[in-house]
Amino acid sequence: MEIGDVTHGLIIDQPWIDLILDGQKSWEMRATDTHRRGPIALIRKGSKQVCAVAELSASQGPLSQAQLSNTRVLHCIPPDIYRAPDYKWFHAWHLSEVIKLPTPVPYVHKNGSVIWAELDVNAKKTIASMLNQQMDFSTLEESNQPSIAANLLVPISRDGTVFCPEECARNGVYTVGDKGDEKRFTDFHEALAYLREMPIARWRRPNEKGNWGIVSAVDWID
């Protein structure tokens, strides 16, 4: 992350901003796609203050309700919200490398800034100074993420299915591997370790009709 390039902040409401800062949420759900990539500031809605910086690495969507169900571990939105008739936030903005600032940094909030806020010169300088005074980025990432974060890299399939405890255990058993050579584990981390050894990770999960089938990984995400 190039800290000198943090010029805009994403305004995020509660409780989502706290879940991101705590390392529990890495997808921020929005109503539209975004082409912005790279380092951004994270702003707690209503505070007019930057509380962290992060890397905006991708934008995915629109996602179906089935995909939202399969990826809940990433966006943390409960079903009663995303299944509501007026729900419209079907695009996932992928955030990584979240770094909390030692103290929130105020910025000049321009009228009309709802999703993005452009940072003023003083705010950008203060943020850069704070980050430069802290330890190197790799140490920061380790201290700001849960201790098991490195073990939570999980495979995701083309349809948005993520290998996760909430969706992929059938009667407490995870079924992973190629068709005809599948292995069964009762421990999630053992199943995940097996998937990491496969050339292409494959696992069973229920589709939106509740039928269990095999999906293949197209990427690994945190």
mmCIF file of C-alpha atoms in Angstrom:
data_model
loop_
_atom_site.group_PDB
_atom_site.id
_atom_site.type_symbol
_atom_site.label_atom_id
_atom_site.label_comp_id
_atom_site.label_asym_id
_atom_site.label_seq_id
_atom_site.Cartn_x
_atom_site.Cartn_y
_atom_site.Cartn_z
ATOM 1 C CA MET A 1 0.000 0.000 0.000
ATOM 2 C CA GLU A 2 1.364 3.408 -1.006
ATOM 3 C CA ILE A 3 0.295 5.619 1.881
ATOM 4 C CA GLY A 4 0.886 8.813 -0.076
ATOM 5 C CA ASP A 5 -1.899 7.780 -2.449
ATOM 6 C CA VAL A 6 -4.709 7.895 0.143
ATOM 7 C CA THR A 7 -6.804 10.734 -1.288
ATOM 8 C CA HIS A 8 -10.409 9.609 -0.755
ATOM 9 C CA GLY A 9 -12.358 8.044 2.067
ATOM 10 C CA LEU A 10 -15.238 5.577 1.952
ATOM 11 C CA ILE A 11 -18.051 6.508 4.335
ATOM 12 C CA ILE A 12 -19.294 3.427 6.205
ATOM 13 C CA ASP A 13 -22.181 3.198 8.654
ATOM 14 C CA GLN A 14 -22.425 1.268 11.896
ATOM 15 C CA PRO A 15 -22.194 -1.600 12.682
ATOM 16 C CA TRP A 16 -20.300 -2.441 9.488
ATOM 17 C CA ILE A 17 -17.366 -0.120 10.100
ATOM 18 C CA ASP A 18 -16.614 -1.727 13.471
ATOM 19 C CA LEU A 19 -16.821 -5.229 11.983
ATOM 20 C CA ILE A 20 -14.275 -4.184 9.340
ATOM 21 C CA LEU A 21 -11.952 -2.675 11.928
ATOM 22 C CA ASP A 22 -12.206 -5.834 14.053
ATOM 23 C CA GLY A 23 -11.206 -8.030 11.088
ATOM 24 C CA GLN A 24 -14.586 -9.797 10.947
ATOM 25 C CA LYS A 25 -15.795 -8.277 7.663
ATOM 26 C CA SER A 26 -13.837 -7.875 4.423
ATOM 27 C CA TRP A 27 -16.669 -7.189 1.951
ATOM 28 C CA GLU A 28 -18.442 -3.831 2.097
ATOM 29 C CA MET A 29 -21.780 -4.189 0.310
ATOM 30 C CA ARG A 30 -22.886 -1.389 -2.005
ATOM 31 C CA ALA A 31 -25.649 -0.712 -4.536
ATOM 32 C CA THR A 32 -23.287 -0.287 -7.504
ATOM 33 C CA ASP A 33 -19.922 -1.383 -8.851
ATOM 34 C CA THR A 34 -16.810 0.752 -8.335
ATOM 35 C CA HIS A 35 -13.777 1.152 -10.560
ATOM 36 C CA ARG A 36 -11.677 2.680 -7.795
ATOM 37 C CA ARG A 37 -8.756 0.530 -6.662
ATOM 38 C CA GLY A 38 -5.869 0.951 -4.280
ATOM 39 C CA PRO A 39 -5.476 2.544 -0.837
ATOM 40 C CA ILE A 40 -8.475 4.362 0.610
ATOM 41 C CA ALA A 41 -9.432 5.908 3.928
ATOM 42 C CA LEU A 42 -12.274 4.460 6.001
ATOM 43 C CA ILE A 43 -14.641 7.000 7.536
ATOM 44 C CA ARG A 44 -17.175 6.324 10.270
ATOM 45 C CA LYS A 45 -20.453 7.779 9.008
ATOM 46 C CA GLY A 46 -21.399 10.996 10.764
ATOM 47 C CA SER A 47 -18.040 11.456 12.475
ATOM 48 C CA LYS A 48 -16.210 13.458 9.770
ATOM 49 C CA GLN A 49 -13.118 11.511 10.830
ATOM 50 C CA VAL A 50 -10.860 8.923 9.190
ATOM 51 C CA CYS A 51 -10.409 5.935 11.493
ATOM 52 C CA ALA A 52 -8.403 3.583 9.257
ATOM 53 C CA VAL A 53 -6.936 2.986 5.813
ATOM 54 C CA ALA A 54 -7.395 -0.103 3.656
ATOM 55 C CA GLU A 55 -6.750 -1.534 0.199
ATOM 56 C CA LEU A 56 -9.770 -1.667 -2.134
ATOM 57 C CA SER A 57 -8.771 -4.628 -4.262
ATOM 58 C CA ALA A 58 -11.885 -5.659 -6.201
ATOM 59 C CA SER A 59 -15.583 -5.104 -6.834
ATOM 60 C CA GLN A 60 -17.898 -8.052 -7.416
ATOM 61 C CA GLY A 61 -21.574 -8.202 -8.315
ATOM 62 C CA PRO A 62 -24.413 -8.022 -8.548
ATOM 63 C CA LEU A 63 -24.645 -11.076 -6.296
ATOM 64 C CA SER A 64 -27.725 -13.254 -5.970
ATOM 65 C CA GLN A 65 -29.323 -13.964 -2.615
ATOM 66 C CA ALA A 66 -27.890 -17.472 -2.817
ATOM 67 C CA GLN A 67 -24.413 -16.002 -3.268
ATOM 68 C CA LEU A 68 -24.998 -13.633 -0.350
ATOM 69 C CA SER A 69 -25.981 -16.630 1.750
ATOM 70 C CA ASN A 70 -22.820 -18.528 0.770
ATOM 71 C CA THR A 71 -20.554 -15.551 1.482
ATOM 72 C CA ARG A 72 -22.073 -14.299 4.713
ATOM 73 C CA VAL A 73 -18.797 -14.953 6.542
ATOM 74 C CA LEU A 74 -17.279 -12.188 4.375
ATOM 75 C CA HIS A 75 -19.992 -9.503 4.463
ATOM 76 C CA CYS A 76 -21.664 -10.317 7.837
ATOM 77 C CA ILE A 77 -25.132 -9.207 6.722
ATOM 78 C CA PRO A 78 -27.930 -11.312 8.269
ATOM 79 C CA PRO A 79 -30.544 -12.935 6.002
ATOM 80 C CA ASP A 80 -33.420 -10.836 7.313
ATOM 81 C CA ILE A 81 -31.683 -7.782 5.858
ATOM 82 C CA TYR A 82 -30.528 -9.025 2.454
ATOM 83 C CA ARG A 83 -33.791 -10.884 1.834
ATOM 84 C CA ALA A 84 -35.922 -7.804 2.476
ATOM 85 C CA PRO A 85 -37.861 -6.537 -0.594
ATOM 86 C CA ASP A 86 -36.174 -3.124 -0.475
ATOM 87 C CA TYR A 87 -32.613 -4.452 -0.135
ATOM 88 C CA LYS A 88 -30.387 -3.118 -2.936
ATOM 89 C CA TRP A 89 -26.764 -3.602 -1.872
ATOM 90 C CA PHE A 90 -25.727 -6.509 -4.081
ATOM 91 C CA HIS A 91 -22.168 -5.426 -4.997
ATOM 92 C CA ALA A 92 -19.247 -6.512 -2.804
ATOM 93 C CA TRP A 93 -16.309 -4.116 -2.506
ATOM 94 C CA HIS A 94 -13.326 -6.176 -1.327
ATOM 95 C CA LEU A 95 -11.232 -4.599 1.430
ATOM 96 C CA SER A 96 -7.873 -5.860 2.680
ATOM 97 C CA GLU A 97 -4.801 -4.614 4.576
ATOM 98 C CA VAL A 98 -6.951 -2.696 7.055
ATOM 99 C CA ILE A 99 -4.773 -0.489 9.267
ATOM 100 C CA LYS A 100 -6.339 1.313 12.214
ATOM 101 C CA LEU A 101 -5.056 4.805 12.898
ATOM 102 C CA PRO A 102 -3.781 5.570 16.441
ATOM 103 C CA THR A 103 -6.380 8.339 16.705
ATOM 104 C CA PRO A 104 -9.144 9.389 14.273
ATOM 105 C CA VAL A 105 -8.128 12.114 11.827
ATOM 106 C CA PRO A 106 -10.667 14.880 11.113
ATOM 107 C CA TYR A 107 -11.163 16.075 7.546
ATOM 108 C CA VAL A 108 -13.156 18.821 5.847
ATOM 109 C CA HIS A 109 -16.415 17.166 4.792
ATOM 110 C CA LYS A 110 -17.824 18.717 1.629
ATOM 111 C CA ASN A 111 -21.577 18.999 1.214
ATOM 112 C CA GLY A 112 -23.006 16.238 -0.935
ATOM 113 C CA SER A 113 -20.375 13.645 -0.005
ATOM 114 C CA VAL A 114 -22.385 10.500 0.702
ATOM 115 C CA ILE A 115 -20.336 7.517 -0.478
ATOM 116 C CA TRP A 116 -16.890 9.017 -1.062
ATOM 117 C CA ALA A 117 -15.249 11.995 0.620
ATOM 118 C CA GLU A 118 -12.213 13.709 -0.864
ATOM 119 C CA LEU A 119 -9.582 14.303 1.800
ATOM 120 C CA ASP A 120 -8.149 17.784 2.302
ATOM 121 C CA VAL A 121 -4.401 18.415 2.328
ATOM 122 C CA ASN A 122 -4.082 18.538 6.123
ATOM 123 C CA ALA A 123 -5.917 15.245 6.583
ATOM 124 C CA LYS A 124 -3.744 13.511 3.975
ATOM 125 C CA LYS A 125 -0.566 14.794 5.605
ATOM 126 C CA THR A 126 -1.682 13.737 9.079
ATOM 127 C CA ILE A 127 -2.617 10.236 7.918
ATOM 128 C CA ALA A 128 0.694 9.807 6.096
ATOM 129 C CA SER A 129 2.614 11.014 9.146
ATOM 130 C CA MET A 130 0.797 8.593 11.442
ATOM 131 C CA LEU A 131 1.469 5.639 9.195
ATOM 132 C CA ASN A 132 5.112 6.565 8.736
ATOM 133 C CA GLN A 133 5.616 6.677 12.514
ATOM 134 C CA GLN A 134 4.239 3.212 13.064
ATOM 135 C CA MET A 135 5.939 -0.149 12.563
ATOM 136 C CA ASP A 136 6.343 -1.625 9.076
ATOM 137 C CA PHE A 137 3.193 -2.709 7.267
ATOM 138 C CA SER A 138 3.661 -6.437 7.740
ATOM 139 C CA THR A 139 3.780 -6.042 11.532
ATOM 140 C CA LEU A 140 0.784 -3.713 11.412
ATOM 141 C CA GLU A 141 -1.261 -6.237 9.485
ATOM 142 C CA GLU A 142 -0.453 -8.958 11.986
ATOM 143 C CA SER A 143 -1.419 -6.758 14.951
ATOM 144 C CA ASN A 144 -4.661 -5.479 13.423
ATOM 145 C CA GLN A 145 -5.984 -8.782 12.091
ATOM 146 C CA PRO A 146 -7.139 -11.734 14.182
ATOM 147 C CA SER A 147 -4.362 -14.188 14.996
ATOM 148 C CA ILE A 148 -5.995 -16.821 12.786
ATOM 149 C CA ALA A 149 -6.319 -14.499 9.775
ATOM 150 C CA ALA A 150 -3.595 -16.345 7.864
ATOM 151 C CA ASN A 151 -5.594 -19.554 8.304
ATOM 152 C CA LEU A 152 -8.766 -17.976 6.972
ATOM 153 C CA LEU A 153 -7.720 -17.785 3.343
ATOM 154 C CA VAL A 154 -10.572 -19.749 1.837
ATOM 155 C CA PRO A 155 -11.422 -20.824 -1.718
ATOM 156 C CA ILE A 156 -14.258 -19.203 -3.639
ATOM 157 C CA SER A 157 -15.990 -20.694 -6.681
ATOM 158 C CA ARG A 158 -17.202 -18.964 -9.829
ATOM 159 C CA ASP A 159 -20.759 -18.685 -8.477
ATOM 160 C CA GLY A 160 -19.576 -16.918 -5.321
ATOM 161 C CA THR A 161 -19.676 -19.979 -3.063
ATOM 162 C CA VAL A 162 -17.071 -19.768 -0.290
ATOM 163 C CA PHE A 163 -15.784 -22.744 1.669
ATOM 164 C CA CYS A 164 -16.940 -21.829 5.177
ATOM 165 C CA PRO A 165 -18.223 -23.558 8.331
ATOM 166 C CA GLU A 166 -21.654 -21.944 8.096
ATOM 167 C CA GLU A 167 -22.532 -23.403 4.702
ATOM 168 C CA CYS A 168 -20.355 -26.419 3.908
ATOM 169 C CA ALA A 169 -20.801 -28.800 6.829
ATOM 170 C CA ARG A 170 -23.454 -31.470 6.259
ATOM 171 C CA ASN A 171 -24.369 -33.056 9.579
ATOM 172 C CA GLY A 172 -21.061 -31.781 10.907
ATOM 173 C CA VAL A 173 -19.000 -33.270 8.052
ATOM 174 C CA TYR A 174 -17.053 -31.429 5.331
ATOM 175 C CA THR A 175 -16.735 -33.312 2.018
ATOM 176 C CA VAL A 176 -13.796 -32.165 -0.100
ATOM 177 C CA GLY A 177 -11.801 -33.465 -3.059
ATOM 178 C CA ASP A 178 -12.335 -34.585 -6.632
ATOM 179 C CA LYS A 179 -15.481 -36.524 -7.495
ATOM 180 C CA GLY A 180 -14.874 -40.209 -6.792
ATOM 181 C CA ASP A 181 -11.917 -39.431 -4.538
ATOM 182 C CA GLU A 182 -13.594 -37.322 -1.894
ATOM 183 C CA LYS A 183 -12.415 -37.045 1.711
ATOM 184 C CA ARG A 184 -14.570 -36.304 4.738
ATOM 185 C CA PHE A 185 -13.504 -34.276 7.740
ATOM 186 C CA THR A 186 -15.277 -33.212 10.906
ATOM 187 C CA ASP A 187 -12.750 -30.415 11.531
ATOM 188 C CA PHE A 188 -13.003 -27.329 9.298
ATOM 189 C CA HIS A 189 -9.284 -26.512 9.416
ATOM 190 C CA GLU A 190 -8.295 -30.056 8.478
ATOM 191 C CA ALA A 191 -10.645 -29.895 5.495
ATOM 192 C CA LEU A 192 -9.241 -26.502 4.535
ATOM 193 C CA ALA A 193 -5.669 -27.822 4.774
ATOM 194 C CA TYR A 194 -6.606 -30.648 2.393
ATOM 195 C CA LEU A 195 -8.108 -28.166 -0.080
ATOM 196 C CA ARG A 196 -4.866 -26.167 -0.022
ATOM 197 C CA GLU A 197 -2.941 -29.246 -1.139
ATOM 198 C CA MET A 198 -5.178 -29.797 -4.186
ATOM 199 C CA PRO A 199 -4.167 -28.363 -7.585
ATOM 200 C CA ILE A 200 -7.742 -27.041 -7.814
ATOM 201 C CA ALA A 201 -9.730 -27.016 -4.579
ATOM 202 C CA ARG A 202 -13.107 -28.756 -4.837
ATOM 203 C CA TRP A 203 -15.768 -29.225 -2.178
ATOM 204 C CA ARG A 204 -19.437 -30.035 -1.738
ATOM 205 C CA ARG A 205 -22.003 -27.441 -0.740
ATOM 206 C CA PRO A 206 -25.780 -26.980 -1.078
ATOM 207 C CA ASN A 207 -27.111 -24.908 -3.961
ATOM 208 C CA GLU A 208 -30.051 -22.538 -3.613
ATOM 209 C CA LYS A 209 -32.451 -25.512 -3.921
ATOM 210 C CA GLY A 210 -30.683 -27.355 -1.123
ATOM 211 C CA ASN A 211 -29.054 -29.956 -3.371
ATOM 212 C CA TRP A 212 -25.445 -30.797 -2.527
ATOM 213 C CA GLY A 213 -22.949 -30.666 -5.373
ATOM 214 C CA ILE A 214 -19.260 -30.113 -6.070
ATOM 215 C CA VAL A 215 -17.852 -26.681 -6.897
ATOM 216 C CA SER A 216 -14.301 -25.733 -7.935
ATOM 217 C CA ALA A 217 -12.208 -22.839 -6.690
ATOM 218 C CA VAL A 218 -11.368 -19.950 -8.991
ATOM 219 C CA ASP A 219 -9.562 -17.892 -6.324
ATOM 220 C CA TRP A 220 -8.589 -17.738 -2.651
ATOM 221 C CA ILE A 221 -9.808 -14.830 -0.524
ATOM 222 C CA ASP A 222 -9.560 -13.594 3.075
#
